Coordinates of N, CA and C in Angstrom, one line a residue:
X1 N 42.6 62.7 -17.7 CA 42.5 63.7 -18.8 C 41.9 65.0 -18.3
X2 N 41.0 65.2 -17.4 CA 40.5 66.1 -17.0 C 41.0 66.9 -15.9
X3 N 42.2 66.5 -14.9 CA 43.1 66.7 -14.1 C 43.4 68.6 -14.5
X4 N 43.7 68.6 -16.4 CA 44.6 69.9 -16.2 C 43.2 71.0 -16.4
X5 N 41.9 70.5 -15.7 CA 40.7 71.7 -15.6 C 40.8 72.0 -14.2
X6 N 41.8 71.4 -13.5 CA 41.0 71.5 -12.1 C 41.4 72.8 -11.5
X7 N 42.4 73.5 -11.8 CA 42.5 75.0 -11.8 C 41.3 75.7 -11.9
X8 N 40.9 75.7 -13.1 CA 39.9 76.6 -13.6 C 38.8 76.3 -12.9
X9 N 38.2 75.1 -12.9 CA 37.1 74.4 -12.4 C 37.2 75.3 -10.7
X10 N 38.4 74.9 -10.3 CA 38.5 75.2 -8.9 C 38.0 76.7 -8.7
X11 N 38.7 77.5 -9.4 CA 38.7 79.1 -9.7 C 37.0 79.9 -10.0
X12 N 36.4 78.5 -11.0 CA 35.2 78.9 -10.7 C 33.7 78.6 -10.2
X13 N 34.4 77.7 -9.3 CA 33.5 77.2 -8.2 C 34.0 78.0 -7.3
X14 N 34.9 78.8 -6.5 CA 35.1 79.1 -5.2 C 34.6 79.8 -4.5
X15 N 34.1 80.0 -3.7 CA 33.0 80.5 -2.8 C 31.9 80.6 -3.5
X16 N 31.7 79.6 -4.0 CA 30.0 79.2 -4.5 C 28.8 78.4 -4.2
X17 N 28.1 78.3 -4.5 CA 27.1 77.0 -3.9 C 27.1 75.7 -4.9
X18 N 28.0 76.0 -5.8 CA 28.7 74.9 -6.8 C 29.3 73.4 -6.1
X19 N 28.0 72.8 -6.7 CA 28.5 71.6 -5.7 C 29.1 70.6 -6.6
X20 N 30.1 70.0 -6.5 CA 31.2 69.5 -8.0 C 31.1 67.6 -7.0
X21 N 31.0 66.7 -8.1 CA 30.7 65.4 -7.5 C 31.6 64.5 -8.9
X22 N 32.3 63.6 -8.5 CA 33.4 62.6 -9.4 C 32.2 61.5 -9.1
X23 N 32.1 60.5 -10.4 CA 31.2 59.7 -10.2 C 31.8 58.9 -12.1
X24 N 32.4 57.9 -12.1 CA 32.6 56.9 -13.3 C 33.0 57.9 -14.0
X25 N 34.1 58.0 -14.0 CA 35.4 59.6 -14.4 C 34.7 60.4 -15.1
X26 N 33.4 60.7 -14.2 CA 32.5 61.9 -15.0 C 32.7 63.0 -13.9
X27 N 32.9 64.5 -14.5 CA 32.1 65.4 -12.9 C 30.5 65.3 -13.4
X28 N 30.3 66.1 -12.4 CA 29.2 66.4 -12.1 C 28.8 67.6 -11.2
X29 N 27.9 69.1 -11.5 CA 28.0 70.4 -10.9 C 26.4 69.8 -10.9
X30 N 26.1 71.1 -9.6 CA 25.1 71.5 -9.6 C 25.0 72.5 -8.3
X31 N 23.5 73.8 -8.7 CA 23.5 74.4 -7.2 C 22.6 74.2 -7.1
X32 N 21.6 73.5 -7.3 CA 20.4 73.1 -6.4 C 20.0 71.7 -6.9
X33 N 20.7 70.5 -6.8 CA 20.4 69.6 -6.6 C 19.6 68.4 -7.5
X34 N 19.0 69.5 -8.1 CA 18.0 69.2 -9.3 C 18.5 69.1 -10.3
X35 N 19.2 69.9 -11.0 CA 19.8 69.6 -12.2 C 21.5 69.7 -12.3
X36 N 22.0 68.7 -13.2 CA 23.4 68.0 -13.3 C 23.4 68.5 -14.5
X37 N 24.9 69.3 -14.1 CA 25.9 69.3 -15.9 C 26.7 68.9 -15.3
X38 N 27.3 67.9 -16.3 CA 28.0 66.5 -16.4 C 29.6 67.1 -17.5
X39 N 30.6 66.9 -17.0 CA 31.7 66.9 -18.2 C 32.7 65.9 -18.1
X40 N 33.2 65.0 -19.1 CA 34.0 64.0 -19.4 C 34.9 64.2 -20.7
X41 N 36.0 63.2 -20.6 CA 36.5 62.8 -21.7 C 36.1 61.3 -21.8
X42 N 35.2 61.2 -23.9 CA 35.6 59.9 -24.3 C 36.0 59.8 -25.7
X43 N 36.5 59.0 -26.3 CA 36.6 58.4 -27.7 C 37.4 60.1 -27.9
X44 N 38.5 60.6 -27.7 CA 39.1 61.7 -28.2 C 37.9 62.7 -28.0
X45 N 36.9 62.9 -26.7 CA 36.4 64.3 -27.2 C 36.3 64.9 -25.6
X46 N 36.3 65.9 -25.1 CA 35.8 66.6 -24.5 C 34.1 66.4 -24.3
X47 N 33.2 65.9 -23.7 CA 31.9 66.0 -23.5 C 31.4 66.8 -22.6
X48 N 29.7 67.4 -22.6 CA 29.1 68.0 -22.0 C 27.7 67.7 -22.4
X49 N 27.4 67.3 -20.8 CA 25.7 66.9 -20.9 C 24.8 67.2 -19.7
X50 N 23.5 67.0 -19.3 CA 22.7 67.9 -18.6 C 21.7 67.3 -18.2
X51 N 21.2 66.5 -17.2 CA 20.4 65.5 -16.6 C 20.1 66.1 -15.6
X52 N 18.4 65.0 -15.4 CA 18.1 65.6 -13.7 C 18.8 64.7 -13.0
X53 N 19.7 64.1 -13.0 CA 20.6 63.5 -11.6 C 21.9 63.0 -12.3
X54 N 23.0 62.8 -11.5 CA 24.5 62.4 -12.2 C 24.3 61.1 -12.6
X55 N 23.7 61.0 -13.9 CA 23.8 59.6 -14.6 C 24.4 59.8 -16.0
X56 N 25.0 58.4 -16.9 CA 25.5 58.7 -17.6 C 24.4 59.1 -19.1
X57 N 23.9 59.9 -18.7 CA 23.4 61.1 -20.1 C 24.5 61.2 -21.1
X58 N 24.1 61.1 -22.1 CA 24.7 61.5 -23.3 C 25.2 63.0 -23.5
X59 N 26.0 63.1 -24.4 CA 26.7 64.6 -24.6 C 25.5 65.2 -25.5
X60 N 25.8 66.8 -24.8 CA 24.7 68.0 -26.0 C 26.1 68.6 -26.3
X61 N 27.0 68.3 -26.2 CA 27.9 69.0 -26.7 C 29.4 68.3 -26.8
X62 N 30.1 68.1 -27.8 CA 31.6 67.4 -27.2 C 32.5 68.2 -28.7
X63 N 33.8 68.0 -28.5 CA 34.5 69.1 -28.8 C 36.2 68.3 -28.5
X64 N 36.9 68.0 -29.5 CA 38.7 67.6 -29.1 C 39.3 68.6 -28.4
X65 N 38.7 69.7 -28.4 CA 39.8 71.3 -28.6 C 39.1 71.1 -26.9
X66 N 40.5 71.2 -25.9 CA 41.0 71.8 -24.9 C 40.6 73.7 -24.9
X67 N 40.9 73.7 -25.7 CA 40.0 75.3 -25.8 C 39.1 75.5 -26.1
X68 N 38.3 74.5 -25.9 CA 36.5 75.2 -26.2 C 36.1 74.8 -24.7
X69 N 36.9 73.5 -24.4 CA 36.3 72.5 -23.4 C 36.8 74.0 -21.8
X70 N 37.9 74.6 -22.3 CA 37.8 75.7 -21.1 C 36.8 76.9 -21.0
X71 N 36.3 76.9 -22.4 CA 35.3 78.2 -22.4 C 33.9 77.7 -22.2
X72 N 33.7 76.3 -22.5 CA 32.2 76.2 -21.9 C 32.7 75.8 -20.7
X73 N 33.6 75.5 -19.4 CA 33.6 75.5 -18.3 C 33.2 76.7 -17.9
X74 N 34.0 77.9 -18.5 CA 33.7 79.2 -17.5 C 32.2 79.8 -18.0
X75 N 31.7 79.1 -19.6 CA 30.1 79.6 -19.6 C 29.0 79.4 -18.6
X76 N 29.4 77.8 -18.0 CA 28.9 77.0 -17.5 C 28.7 77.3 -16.4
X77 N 30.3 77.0 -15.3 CA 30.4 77.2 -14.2 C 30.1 78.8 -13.9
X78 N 31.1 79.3 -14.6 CA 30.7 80.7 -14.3 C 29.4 81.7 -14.2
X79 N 28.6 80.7 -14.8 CA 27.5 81.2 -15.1 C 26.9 80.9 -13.6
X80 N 27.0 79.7 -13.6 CA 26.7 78.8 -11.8 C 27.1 80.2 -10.8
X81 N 28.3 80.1 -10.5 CA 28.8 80.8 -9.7 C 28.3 82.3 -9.5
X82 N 28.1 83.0 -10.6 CA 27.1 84.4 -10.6 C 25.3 84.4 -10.2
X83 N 24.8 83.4 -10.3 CA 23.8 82.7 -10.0 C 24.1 82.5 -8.4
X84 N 24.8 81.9 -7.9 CA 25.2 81.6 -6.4 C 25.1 83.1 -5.7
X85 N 25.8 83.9 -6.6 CA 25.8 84.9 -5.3 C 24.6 86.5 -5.9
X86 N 23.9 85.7 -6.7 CA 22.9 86.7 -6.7 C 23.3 87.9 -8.2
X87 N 24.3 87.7 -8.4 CA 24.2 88.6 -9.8 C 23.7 88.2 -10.9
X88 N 23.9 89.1 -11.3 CA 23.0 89.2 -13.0 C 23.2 88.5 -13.9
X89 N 22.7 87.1 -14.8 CA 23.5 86.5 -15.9 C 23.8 87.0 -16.7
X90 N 25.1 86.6 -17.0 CA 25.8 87.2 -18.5 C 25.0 86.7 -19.7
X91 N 24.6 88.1 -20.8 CA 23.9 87.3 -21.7 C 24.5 87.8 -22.8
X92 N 24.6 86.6 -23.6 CA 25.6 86.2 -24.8 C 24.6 85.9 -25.8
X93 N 24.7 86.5 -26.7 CA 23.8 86.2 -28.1 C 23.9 84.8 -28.2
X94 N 22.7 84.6 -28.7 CA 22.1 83.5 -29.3 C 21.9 83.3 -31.0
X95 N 22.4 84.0 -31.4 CA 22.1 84.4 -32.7 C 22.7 84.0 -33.8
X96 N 22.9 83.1 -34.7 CA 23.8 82.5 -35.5 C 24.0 83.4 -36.8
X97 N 23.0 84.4 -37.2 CA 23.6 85.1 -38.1 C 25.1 86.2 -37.5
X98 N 24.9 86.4 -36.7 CA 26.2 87.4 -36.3 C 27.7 86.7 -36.0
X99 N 27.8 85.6 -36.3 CA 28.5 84.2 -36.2 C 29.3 84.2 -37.8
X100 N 28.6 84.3 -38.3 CA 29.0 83.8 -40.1 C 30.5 84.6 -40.2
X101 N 30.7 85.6 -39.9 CA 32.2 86.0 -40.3 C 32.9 85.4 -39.6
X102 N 32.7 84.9 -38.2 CA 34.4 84.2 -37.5 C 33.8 82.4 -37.5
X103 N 32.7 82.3 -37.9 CA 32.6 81.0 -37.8 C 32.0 80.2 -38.5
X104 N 32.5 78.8 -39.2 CA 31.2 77.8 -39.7 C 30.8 76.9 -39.0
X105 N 29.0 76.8 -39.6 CA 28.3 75.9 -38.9 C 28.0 75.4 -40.1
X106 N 27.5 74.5 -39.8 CA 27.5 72.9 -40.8 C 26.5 71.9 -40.3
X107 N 25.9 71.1 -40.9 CA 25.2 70.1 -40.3 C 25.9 68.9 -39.5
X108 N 25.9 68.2 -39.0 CA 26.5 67.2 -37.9 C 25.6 65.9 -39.1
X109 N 26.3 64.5 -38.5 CA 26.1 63.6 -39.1 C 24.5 63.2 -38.6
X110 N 24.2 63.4 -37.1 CA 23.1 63.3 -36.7 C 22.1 64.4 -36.8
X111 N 20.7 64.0 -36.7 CA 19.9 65.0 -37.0 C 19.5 65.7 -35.6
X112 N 19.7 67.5 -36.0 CA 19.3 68.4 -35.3 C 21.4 68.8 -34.7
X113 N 21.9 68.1 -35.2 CA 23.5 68.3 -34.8 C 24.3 69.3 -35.4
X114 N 24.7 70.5 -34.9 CA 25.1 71.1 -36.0 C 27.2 71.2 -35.4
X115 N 28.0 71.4 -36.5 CA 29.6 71.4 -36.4 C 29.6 73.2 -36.4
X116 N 29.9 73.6 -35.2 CA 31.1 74.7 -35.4 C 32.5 74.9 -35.5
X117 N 32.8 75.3 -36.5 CA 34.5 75.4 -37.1 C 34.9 77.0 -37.0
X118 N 35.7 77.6 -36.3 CA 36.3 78.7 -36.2 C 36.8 79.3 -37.6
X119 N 36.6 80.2 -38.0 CA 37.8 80.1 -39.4 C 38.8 80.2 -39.6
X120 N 39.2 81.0 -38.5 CA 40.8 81.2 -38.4 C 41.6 80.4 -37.7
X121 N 40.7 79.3 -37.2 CA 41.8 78.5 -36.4 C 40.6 77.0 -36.8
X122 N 40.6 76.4 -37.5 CA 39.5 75.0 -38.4 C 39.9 74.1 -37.2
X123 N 41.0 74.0 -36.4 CA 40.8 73.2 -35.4 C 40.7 72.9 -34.2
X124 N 39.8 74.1 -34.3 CA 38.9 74.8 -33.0 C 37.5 74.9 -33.0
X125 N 36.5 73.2 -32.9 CA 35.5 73.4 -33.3 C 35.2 71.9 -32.4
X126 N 33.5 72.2 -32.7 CA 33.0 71.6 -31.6 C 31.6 71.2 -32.7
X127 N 31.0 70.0 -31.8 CA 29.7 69.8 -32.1 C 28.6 69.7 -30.7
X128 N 27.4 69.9 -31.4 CA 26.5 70.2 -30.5 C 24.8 69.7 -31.2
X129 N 24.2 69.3 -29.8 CA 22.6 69.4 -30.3 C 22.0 70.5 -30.2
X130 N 22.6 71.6 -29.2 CA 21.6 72.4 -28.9 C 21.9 73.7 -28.8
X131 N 20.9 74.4 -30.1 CA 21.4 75.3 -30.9 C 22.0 76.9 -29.8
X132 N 21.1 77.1 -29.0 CA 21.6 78.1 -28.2 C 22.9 77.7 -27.4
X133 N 23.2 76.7 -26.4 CA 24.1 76.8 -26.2 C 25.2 76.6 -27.1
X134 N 25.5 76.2 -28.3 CA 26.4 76.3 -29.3 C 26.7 77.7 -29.9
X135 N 25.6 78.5 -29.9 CA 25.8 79.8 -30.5 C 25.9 81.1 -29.0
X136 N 26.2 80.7 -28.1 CA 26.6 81.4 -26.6 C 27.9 80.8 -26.6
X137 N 28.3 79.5 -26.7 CA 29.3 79.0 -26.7 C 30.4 79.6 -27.9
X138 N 30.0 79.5 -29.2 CA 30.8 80.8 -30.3 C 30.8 82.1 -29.7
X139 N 29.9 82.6 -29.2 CA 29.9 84.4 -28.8 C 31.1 84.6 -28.3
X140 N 31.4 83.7 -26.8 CA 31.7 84.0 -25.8 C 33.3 83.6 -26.2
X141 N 33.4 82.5 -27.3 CA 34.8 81.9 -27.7 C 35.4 83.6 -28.7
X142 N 34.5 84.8 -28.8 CA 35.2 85.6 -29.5 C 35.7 86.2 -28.5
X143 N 36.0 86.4 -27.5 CA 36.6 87.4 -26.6 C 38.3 86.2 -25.8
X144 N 39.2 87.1 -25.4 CA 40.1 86.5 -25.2 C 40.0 85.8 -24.1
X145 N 40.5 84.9 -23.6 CA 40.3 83.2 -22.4 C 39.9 84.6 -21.4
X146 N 41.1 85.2 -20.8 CA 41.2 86.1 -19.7 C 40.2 87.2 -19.4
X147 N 39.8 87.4 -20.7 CA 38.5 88.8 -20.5 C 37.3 88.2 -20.4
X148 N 36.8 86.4 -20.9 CA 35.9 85.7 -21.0 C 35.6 85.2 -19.5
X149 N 36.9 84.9 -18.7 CA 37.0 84.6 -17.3 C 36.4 85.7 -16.8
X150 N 36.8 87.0 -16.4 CA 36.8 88.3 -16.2 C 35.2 88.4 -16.3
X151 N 34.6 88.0 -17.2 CA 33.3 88.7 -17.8 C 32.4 87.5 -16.7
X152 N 32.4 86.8 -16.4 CA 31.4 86.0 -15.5 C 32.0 85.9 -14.0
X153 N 33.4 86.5 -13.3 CA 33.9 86.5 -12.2 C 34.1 87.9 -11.3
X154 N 34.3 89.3 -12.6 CA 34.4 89.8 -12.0 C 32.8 90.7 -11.5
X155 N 32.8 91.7 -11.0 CA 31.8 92.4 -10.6 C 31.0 93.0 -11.7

């Protein structure tokens, strides 16, 4: 299931110090060794999780939508990869009030969980534990796939 990221993944690991590891059909990135973000498919979802070593950690984030699951790749990796070569991180609001026109958030069944639902597209939505990257993860879903890529690859 994860086969049709390996483009992207590839695109944004390349010439990086992104070091990408298959391990119990999980990946696993990291550039220094110390800390693992982990991405899988289970139970119909896209997951994302964040350990000090490639073990099976639980998801802070999972999502059905193939389109979220590419935009926190390039939040992610791309973020890695500008980090590798010394540039400046991209910084994406954190802010959930500026969210309310293109997006709902909602409570999740577990506590501290909250559901992001797009509004113009309800089946483009994701859950998460953890509030900032959910609300970086919305920012960055308002700009088009190609200008989102663009915004952490190019110069």
């Amino acid at each position: 299931m994860l086969k049709e990221f390996d483009d992207l993944i590839s695109t944004l690991c390349a010439n990086s110090s992104v070091v990408r590891k298959e391990r119990d059909g999980r990946l696993f990135f990291t550039v220094d060794g110390i800390l693992f973000d982990s991405f899988w498919y289970s139970t119909d979802n896209y997951r994302f999780g964040t350990s000090e070593r490639p073990s099976r950690v639980g998801a802070t984030l999972r999502t059905p939508s193939s389109t979220v699951a590419r935009y926190e790749l390039v939040r992610l990796l791309g973020g890695y990869n500008r980090w590798s070569h010394g540039r400046q991180a991209v910084e994406l609001a954190a802010d959930p009030d500026s969210l309310q026109a293109s997006w709902t958030i909602s409570p999740g069944q577990l506590f501290g969980e909250q559901i992001l639902s797009m509004r113009s597209c309800p089946d483009v939505e994701f859950t998460s534990f953890d509030e900032q990257r959910a609300y970086k993860l919305a920012h960055l879903m308002q700009y088009p796939f190609e200008d989102a890529l663009q915004l952490y690859l190019g110069e």
